[in-house]
Coordinates of N, CA and C in Angstrom, one line a residue:
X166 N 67.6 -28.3 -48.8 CA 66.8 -29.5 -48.7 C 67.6 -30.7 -49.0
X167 N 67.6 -31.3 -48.2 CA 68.8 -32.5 -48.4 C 68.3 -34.1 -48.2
X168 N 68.8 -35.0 -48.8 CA 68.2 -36.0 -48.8 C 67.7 -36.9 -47.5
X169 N 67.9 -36.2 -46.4 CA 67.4 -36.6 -45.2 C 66.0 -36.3 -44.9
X170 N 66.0 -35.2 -45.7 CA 64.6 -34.5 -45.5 C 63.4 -35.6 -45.9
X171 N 63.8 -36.2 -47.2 CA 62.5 -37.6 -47.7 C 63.1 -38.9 -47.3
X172 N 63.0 -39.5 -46.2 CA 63.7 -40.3 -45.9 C 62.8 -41.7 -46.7
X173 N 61.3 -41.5 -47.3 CA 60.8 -42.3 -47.8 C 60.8 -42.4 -49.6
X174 N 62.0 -41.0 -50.0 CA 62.1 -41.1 -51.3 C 62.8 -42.3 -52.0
X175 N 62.5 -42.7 -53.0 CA 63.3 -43.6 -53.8 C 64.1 -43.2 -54.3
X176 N 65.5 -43.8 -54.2 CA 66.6 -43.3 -54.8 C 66.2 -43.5 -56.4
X177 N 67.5 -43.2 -57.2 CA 67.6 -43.1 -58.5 C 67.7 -44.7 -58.7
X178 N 68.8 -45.0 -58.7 CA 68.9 -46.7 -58.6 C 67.9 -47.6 -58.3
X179 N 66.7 -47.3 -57.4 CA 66.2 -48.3 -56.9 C 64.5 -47.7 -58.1
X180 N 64.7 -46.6 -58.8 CA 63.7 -46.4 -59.5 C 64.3 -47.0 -60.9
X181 N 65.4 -47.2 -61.5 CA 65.9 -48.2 -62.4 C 65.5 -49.5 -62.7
X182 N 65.5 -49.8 -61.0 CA 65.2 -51.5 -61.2 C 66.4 -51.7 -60.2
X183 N 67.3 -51.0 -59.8 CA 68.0 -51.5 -58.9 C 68.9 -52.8 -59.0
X184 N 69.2 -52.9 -60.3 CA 70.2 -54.6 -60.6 C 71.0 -54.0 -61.7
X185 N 71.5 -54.8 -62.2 CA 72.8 -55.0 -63.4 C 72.8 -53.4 -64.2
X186 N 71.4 -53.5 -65.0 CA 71.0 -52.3 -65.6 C 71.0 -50.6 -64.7
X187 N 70.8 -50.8 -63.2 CA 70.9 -49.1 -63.3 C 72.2 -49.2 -62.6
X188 N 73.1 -50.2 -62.3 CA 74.3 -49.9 -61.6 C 75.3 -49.6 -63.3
X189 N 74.7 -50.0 -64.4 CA 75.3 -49.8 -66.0 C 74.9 -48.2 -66.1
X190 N 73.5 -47.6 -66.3 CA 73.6 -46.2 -66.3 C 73.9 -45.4 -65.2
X191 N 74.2 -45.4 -64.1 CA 74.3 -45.1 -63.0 C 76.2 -44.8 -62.9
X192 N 76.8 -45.3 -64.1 CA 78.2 -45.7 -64.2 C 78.9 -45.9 -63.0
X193 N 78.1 -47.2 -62.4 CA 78.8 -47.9 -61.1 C 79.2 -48.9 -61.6
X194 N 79.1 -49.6 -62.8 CA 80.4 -50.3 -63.8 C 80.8 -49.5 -64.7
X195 N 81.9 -48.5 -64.7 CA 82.1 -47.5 -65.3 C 82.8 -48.4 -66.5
X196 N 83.5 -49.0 -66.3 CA 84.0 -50.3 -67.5 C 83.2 -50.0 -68.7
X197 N 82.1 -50.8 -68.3 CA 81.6 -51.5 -69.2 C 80.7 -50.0 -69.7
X198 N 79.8 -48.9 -69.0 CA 79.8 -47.8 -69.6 C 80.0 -47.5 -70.9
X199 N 81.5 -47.3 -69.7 CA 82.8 -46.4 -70.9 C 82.9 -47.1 -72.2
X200 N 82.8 -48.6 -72.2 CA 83.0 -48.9 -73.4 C 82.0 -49.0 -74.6
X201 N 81.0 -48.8 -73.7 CA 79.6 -49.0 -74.4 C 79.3 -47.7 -75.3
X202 N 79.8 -46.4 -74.4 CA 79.5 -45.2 -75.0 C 80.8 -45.1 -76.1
X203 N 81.8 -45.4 -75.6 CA 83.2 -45.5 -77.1 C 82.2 -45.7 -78.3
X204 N 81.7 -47.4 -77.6 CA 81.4 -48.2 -79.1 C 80.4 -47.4 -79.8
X205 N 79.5 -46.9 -78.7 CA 78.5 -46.3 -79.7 C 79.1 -44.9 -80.5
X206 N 79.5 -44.2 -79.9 CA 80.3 -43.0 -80.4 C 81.1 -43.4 -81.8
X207 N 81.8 -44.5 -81.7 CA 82.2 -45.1 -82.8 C 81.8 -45.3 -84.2
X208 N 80.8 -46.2 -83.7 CA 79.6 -46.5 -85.2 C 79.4 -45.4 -85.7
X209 N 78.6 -44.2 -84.7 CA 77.4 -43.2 -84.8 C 78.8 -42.5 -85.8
X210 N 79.9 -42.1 -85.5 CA 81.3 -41.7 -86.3 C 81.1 -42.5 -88.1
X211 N 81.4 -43.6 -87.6 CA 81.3 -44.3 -88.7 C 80.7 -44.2 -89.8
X212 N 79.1 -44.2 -89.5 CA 77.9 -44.6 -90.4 C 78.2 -42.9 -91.0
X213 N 77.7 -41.8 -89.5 CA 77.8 -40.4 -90.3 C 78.6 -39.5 -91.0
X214 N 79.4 -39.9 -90.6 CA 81.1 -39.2 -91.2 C 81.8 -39.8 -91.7
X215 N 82.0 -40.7 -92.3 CA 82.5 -42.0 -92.9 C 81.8 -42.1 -93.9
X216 N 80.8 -42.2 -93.9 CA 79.8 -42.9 -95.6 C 79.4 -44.1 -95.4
X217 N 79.8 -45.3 -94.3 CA 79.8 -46.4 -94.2 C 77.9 -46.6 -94.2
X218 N 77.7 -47.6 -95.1 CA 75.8 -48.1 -94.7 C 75.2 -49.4 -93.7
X219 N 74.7 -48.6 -92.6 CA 74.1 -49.7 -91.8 C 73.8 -51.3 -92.1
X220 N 73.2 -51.1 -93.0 CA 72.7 -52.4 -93.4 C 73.7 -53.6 -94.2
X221 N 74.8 -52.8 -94.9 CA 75.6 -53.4 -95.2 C 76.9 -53.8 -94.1
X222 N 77.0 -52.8 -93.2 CA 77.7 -53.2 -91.9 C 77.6 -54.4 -91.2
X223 N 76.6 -54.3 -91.3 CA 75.9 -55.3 -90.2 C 75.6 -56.4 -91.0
X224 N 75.7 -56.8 -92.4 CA 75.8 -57.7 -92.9 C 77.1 -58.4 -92.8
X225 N 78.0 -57.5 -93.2 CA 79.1 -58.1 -93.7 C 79.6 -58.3 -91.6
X226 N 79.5 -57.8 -90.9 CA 79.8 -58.4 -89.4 C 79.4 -59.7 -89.4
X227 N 78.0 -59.5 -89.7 CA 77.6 -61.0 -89.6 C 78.4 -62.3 -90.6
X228 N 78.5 -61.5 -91.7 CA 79.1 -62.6 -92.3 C 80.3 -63.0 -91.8
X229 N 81.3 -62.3 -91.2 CA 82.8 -62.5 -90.7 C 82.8 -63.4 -89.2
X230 N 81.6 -63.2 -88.8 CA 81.3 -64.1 -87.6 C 80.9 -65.3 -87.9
X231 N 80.3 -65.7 -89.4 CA 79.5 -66.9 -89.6 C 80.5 -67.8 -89.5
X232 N 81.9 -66.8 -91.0 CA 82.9 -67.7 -91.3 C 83.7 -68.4 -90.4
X233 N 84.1 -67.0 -89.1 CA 85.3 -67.5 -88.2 C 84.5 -68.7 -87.3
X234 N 83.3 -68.9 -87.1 CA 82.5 -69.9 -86.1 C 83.1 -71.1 -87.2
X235 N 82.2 -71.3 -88.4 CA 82.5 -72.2 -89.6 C 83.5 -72.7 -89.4
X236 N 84.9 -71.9 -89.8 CA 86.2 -72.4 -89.6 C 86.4 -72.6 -88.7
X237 N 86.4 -72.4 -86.7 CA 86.4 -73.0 -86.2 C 86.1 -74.3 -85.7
X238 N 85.0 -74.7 -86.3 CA 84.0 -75.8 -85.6 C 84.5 -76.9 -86.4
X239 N 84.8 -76.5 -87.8 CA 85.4 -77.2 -88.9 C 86.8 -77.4 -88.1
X240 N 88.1 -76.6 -87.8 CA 89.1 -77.2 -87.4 C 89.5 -78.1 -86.2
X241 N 88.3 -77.5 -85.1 CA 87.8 -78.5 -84.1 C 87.6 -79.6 -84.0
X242 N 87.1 -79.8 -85.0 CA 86.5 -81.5 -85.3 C 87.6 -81.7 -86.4
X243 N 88.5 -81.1 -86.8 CA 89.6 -82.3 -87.4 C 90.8 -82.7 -86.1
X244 N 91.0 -81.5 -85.5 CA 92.3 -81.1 -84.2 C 92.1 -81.6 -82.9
X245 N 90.4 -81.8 -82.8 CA 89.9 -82.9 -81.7 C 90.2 -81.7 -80.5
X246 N 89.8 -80.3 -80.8 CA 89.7 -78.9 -79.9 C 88.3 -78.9 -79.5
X247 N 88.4 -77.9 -78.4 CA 86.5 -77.7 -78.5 C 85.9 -77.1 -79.3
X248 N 84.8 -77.3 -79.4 CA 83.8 -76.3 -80.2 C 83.9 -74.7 -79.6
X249 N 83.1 -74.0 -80.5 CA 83.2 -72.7 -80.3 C 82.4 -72.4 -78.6
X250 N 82.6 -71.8 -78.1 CA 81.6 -71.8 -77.0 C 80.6 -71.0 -77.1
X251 N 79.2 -71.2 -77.9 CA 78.1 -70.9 -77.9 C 77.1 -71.1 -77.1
X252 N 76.4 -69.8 -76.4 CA 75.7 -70.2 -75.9 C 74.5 -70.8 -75.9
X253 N 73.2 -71.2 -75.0 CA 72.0 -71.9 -75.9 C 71.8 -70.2 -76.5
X254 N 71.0 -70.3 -77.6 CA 70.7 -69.1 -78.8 C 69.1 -69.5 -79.1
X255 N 68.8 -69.2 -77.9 CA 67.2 -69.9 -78.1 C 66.1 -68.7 -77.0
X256 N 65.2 -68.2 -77.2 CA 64.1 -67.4 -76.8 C 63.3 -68.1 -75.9
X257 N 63.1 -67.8 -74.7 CA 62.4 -68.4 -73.3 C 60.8 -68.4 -73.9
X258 N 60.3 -68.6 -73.6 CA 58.5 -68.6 -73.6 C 58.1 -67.5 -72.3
X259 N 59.0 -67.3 -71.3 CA 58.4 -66.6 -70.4 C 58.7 -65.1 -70.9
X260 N 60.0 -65.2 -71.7 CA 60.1 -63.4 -72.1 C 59.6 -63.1 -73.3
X261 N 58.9 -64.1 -74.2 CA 58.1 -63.5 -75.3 C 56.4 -63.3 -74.6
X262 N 56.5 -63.5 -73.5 CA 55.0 -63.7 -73.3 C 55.5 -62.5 -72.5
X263 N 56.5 -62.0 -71.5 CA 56.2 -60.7 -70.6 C 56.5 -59.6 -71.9
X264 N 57.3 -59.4 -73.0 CA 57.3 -58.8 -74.0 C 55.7 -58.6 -75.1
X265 N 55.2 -59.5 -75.0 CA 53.9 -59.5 -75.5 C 53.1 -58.5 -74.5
X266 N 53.2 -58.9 -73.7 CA 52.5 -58.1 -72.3 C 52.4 -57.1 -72.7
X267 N 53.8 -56.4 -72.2 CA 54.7 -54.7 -72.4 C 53.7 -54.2 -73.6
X268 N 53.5 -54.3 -74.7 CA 53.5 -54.4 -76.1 C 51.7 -54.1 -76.2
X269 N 51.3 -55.4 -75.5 CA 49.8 -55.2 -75.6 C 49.0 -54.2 -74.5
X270 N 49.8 -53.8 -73.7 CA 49.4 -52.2 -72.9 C 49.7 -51.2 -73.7
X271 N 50.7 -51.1 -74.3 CA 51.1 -49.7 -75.2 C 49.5 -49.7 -76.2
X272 N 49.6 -50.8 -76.8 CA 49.1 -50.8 -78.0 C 47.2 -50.2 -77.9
X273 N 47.0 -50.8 -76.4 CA 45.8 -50.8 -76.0 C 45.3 -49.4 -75.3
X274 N 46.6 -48.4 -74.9 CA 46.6 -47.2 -74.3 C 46.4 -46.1 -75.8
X275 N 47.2 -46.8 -77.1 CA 47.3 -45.8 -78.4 C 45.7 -46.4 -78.9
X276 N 45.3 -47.2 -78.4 CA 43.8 -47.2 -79.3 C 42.8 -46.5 -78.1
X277 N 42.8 -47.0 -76.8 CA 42.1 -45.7 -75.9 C 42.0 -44.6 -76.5
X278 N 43.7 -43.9 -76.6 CA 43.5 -42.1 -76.8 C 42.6 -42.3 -78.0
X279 N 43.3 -43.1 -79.3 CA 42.3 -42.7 -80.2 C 41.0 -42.8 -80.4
X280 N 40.1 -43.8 -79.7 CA 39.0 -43.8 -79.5 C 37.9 -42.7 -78.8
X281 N 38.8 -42.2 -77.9 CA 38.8 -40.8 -77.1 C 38.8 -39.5 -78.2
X282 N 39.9 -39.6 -78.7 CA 39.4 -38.7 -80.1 C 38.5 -38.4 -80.7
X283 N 38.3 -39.9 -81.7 CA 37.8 -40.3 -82.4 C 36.0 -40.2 -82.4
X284 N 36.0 -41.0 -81.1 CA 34.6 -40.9 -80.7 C 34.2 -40.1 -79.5
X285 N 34.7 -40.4 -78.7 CA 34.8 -39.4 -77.4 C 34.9 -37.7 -77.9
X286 N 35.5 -37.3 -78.3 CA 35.7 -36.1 -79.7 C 36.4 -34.8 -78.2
X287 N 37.1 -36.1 -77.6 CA 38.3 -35.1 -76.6 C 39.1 -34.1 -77.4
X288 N 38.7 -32.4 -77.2 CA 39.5 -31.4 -77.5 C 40.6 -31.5 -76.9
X289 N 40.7 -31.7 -75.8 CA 42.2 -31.4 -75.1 C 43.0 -32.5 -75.6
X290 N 42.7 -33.9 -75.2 CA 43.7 -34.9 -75.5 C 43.8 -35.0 -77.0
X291 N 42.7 -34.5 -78.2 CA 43.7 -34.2 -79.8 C 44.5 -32.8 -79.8
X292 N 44.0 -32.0 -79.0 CA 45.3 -30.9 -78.8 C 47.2 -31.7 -79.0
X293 N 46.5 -32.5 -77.3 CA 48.0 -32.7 -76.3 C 48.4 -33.7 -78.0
X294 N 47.6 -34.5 -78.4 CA 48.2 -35.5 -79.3 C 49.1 -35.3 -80.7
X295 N 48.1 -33.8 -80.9 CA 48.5 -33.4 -82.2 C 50.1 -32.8 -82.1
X296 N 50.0 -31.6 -80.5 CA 50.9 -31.6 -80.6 C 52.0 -32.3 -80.2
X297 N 52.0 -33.3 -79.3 CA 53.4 -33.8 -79.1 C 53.9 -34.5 -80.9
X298 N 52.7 -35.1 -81.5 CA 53.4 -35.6 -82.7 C 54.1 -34.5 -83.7
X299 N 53.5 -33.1 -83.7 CA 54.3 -32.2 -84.2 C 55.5 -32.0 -83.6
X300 N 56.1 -32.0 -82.6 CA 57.3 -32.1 -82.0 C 57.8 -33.0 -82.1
X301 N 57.6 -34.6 -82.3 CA 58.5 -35.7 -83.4 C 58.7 -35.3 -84.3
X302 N 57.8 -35.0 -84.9 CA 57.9 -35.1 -86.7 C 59.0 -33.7 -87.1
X303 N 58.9 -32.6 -85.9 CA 60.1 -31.5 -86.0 C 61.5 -32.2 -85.7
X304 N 61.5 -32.4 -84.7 CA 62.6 -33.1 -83.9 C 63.5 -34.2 -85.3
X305 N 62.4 -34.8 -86.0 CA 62.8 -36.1 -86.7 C 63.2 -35.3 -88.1
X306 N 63.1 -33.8 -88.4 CA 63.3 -33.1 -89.9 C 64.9 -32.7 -89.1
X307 N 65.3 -33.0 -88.1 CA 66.3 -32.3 -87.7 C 67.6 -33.0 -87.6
X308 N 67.3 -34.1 -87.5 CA 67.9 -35.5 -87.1 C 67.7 -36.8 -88.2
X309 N 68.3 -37.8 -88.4 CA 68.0 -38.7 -89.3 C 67.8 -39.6 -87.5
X310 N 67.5 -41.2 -88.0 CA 67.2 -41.8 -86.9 C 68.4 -42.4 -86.3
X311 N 69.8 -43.0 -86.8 CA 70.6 -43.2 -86.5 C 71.1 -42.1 -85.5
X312 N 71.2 -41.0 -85.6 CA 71.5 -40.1 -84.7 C 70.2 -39.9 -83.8
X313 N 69.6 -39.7 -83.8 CA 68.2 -40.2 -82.7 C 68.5 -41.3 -81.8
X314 N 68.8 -42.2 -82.2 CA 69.4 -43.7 -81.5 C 70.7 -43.2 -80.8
X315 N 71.4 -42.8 -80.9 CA 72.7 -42.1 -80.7 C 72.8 -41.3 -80.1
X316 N 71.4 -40.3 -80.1 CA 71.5 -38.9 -78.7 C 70.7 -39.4 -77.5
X317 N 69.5 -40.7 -77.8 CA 69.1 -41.2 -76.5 C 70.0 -42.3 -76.0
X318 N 71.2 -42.8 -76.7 CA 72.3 -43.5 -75.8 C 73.0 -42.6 -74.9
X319 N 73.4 -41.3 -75.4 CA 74.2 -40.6 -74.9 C 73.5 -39.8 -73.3
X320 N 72.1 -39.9 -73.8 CA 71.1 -39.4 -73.0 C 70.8 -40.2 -71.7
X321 N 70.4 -41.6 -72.1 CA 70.6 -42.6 -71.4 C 72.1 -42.7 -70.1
X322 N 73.4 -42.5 -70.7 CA 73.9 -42.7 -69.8 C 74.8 -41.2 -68.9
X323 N 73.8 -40.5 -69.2 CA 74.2 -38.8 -68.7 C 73.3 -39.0 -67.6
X324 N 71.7 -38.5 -68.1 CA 71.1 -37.8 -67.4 C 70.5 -38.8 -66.2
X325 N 70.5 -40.0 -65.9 CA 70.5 -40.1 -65.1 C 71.1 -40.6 -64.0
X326 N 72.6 -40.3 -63.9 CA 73.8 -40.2 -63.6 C 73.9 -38.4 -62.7
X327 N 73.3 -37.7 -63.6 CA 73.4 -36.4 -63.5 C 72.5 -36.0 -62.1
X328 N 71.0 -36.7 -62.5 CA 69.7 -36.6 -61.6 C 70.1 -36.9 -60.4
X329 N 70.7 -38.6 -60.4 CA 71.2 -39.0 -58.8 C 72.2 -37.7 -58.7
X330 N 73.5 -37.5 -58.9 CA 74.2 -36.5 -58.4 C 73.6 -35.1 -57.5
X331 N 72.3 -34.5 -58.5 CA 72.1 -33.3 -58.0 C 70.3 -33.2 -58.3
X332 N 70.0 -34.5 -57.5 CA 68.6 -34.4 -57.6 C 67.4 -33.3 -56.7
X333 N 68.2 -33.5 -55.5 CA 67.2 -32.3 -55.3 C 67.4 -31.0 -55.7
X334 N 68.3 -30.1 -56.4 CA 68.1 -29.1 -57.2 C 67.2 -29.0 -58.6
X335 N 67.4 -30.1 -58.9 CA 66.7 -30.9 -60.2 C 65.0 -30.5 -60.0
X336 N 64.8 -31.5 -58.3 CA 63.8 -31.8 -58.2 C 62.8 -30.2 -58.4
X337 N 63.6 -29.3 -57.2 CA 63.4 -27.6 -57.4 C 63.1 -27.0 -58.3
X338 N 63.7 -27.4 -59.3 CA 63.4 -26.7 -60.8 C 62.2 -27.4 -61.5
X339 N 62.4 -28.5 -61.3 CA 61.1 -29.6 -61.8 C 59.7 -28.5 -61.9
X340 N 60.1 -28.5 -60.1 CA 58.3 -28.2 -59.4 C 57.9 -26.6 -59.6
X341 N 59.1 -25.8 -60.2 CA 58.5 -24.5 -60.5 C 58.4 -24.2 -61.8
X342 N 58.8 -25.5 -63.0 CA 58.6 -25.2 -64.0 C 57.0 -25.9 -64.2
X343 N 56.9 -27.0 -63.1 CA 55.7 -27.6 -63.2 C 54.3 -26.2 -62.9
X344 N 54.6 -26.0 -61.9 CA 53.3 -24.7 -61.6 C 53.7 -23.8 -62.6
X345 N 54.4 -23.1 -63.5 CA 55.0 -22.5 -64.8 C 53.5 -23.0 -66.0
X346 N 53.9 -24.5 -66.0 CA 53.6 -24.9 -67.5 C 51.9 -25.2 -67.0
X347 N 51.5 -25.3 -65.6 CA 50.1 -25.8 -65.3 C 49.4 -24.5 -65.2
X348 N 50.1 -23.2 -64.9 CA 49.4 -22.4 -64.7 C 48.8 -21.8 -66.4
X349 N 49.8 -21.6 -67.1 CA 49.7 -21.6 -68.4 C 49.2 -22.4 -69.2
X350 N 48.5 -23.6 -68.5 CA 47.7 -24.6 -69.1 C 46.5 -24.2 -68.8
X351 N 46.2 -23.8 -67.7 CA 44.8 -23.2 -66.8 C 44.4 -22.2 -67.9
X352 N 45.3 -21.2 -68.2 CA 44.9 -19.6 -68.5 C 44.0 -19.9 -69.9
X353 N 45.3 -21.4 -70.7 CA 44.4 -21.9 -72.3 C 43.2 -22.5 -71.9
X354 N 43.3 -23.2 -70.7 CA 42.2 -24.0 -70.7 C 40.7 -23.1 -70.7
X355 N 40.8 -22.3 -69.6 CA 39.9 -21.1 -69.2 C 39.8 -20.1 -70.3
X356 N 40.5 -19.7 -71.1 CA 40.3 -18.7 -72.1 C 40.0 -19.2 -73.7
X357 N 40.6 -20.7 -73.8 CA 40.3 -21.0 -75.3 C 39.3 -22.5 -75.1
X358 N 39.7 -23.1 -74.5 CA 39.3 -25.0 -74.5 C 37.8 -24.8 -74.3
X359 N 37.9 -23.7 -73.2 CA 36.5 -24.1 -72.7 C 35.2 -23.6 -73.6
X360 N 36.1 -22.9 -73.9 CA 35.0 -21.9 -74.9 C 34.3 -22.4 -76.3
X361 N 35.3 -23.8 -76.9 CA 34.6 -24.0 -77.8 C 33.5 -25.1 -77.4
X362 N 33.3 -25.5 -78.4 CA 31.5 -26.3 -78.1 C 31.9 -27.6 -78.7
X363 N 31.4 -28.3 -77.1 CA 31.7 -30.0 -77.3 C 30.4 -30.6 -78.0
X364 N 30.6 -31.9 -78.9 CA 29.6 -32.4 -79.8 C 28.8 -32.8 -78.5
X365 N 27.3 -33.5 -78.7 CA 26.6 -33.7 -77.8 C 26.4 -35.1 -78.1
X366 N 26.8 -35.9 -77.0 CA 26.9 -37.5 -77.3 C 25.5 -38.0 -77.4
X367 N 25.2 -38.6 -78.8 CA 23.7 -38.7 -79.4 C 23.5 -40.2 -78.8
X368 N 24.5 -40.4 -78.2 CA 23.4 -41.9 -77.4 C 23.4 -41.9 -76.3
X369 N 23.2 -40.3 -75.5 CA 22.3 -40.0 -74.4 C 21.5 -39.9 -74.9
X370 N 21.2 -39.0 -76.4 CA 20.0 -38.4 -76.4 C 18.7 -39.3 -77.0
X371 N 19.4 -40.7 -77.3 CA 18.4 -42.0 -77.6 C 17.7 -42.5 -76.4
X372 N 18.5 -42.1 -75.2 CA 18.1 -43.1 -73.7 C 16.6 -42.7 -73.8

């Protein structure tokens, strides 16, 4: 099955976003990549195998950047050189408002489920809920978060690098793990879900 066969599929790239960002995971600027995975590799070295502490890292960076600007701008204006070249360092009104967006869909999907829970008294979706958060909270006894940040960089600029390369094999395995995990969702749903006893929504029974 070869990519001629979906002539209407979307590439990998063009499901990225298709600009700056997937030609960066995509490692069609392998440059900048490469350097990016160094750097990170580096820190992630640093903080965990080193002893070094984040918060103090990232203080004392900032401090070494305040001073060398300082003394610059300071010798500039005696030497009659340019200023530092800063850019504007100022937040748009249109990307705190599309980030508010982003933000108030998540937030409004995590109060849906819960209300669905909550009141709705959905068996399946506190199942699916309970458990995907048991599989954080395992995942997170395993890992601190700096390495968490560190395995979804590394994640980030593999797998979907990996997907475009050999996606319709990918895709193959996808779709028989998918009828795998659906069929096996059927057998719970049919032999356990159904079988317990849903509350009876008492404001039908007011109509």
């Amino acid at each position: 099955m070869g990519v001629s066969d979906h002539p209407s599929r979307i590439s990998v790239h063009q499901a990225l976003g298709g600009g700056s960002v997937a030609d960066f995971l995509l490692w069609r600027r392998w440059c900048g990549a490469a350097v990016f995975l160094v750097s990170a590799s580096s820190l992630w070295f640093l903080f965990e195998r080193g002893g070094y502490n984040l918060l103090s890292f990232v203080a004392n960076v900032v401090l070494l950047l305040v001073v060398i600007l300082f003394l610059w701008a300071k010798s500039a204006s005696i030497l009659n050189r340019p200023l530092p070249p800063l850019p504007d360092m100022e937040i748009s009104e249109e990307s705190v408002v599309k980030a508010a967006d982003v933000i108030r869909v998540w937030i409004n999907y995590a109060l849906s489920v819960a209300r669905d829970i909550a009141v709705g008294r959905n068996v399946k979706l506190f199942l699916q809920v309970a458990f995907g958060l048991w599989v954080v909270s395992y995942i997170g006894s395993l890992f601190n978060f700096l390495t968490l940040v560190y395995i979804g960089v590394v994640l980030s600029l593999s797998v979907p690098v990996l997907y475009d390369k050999y996606q319709d094999y990918i895709d193959d395995k996808l779709r028989v793990t998918h009828r795998v995990v659906q069929t096996q969702y059927k057998k719970i749903d049919d032999n356990i879900l159904r079988k317990i006893p849903m509350a009876i929504n008492k404001g039908k029974k007011t109509q």
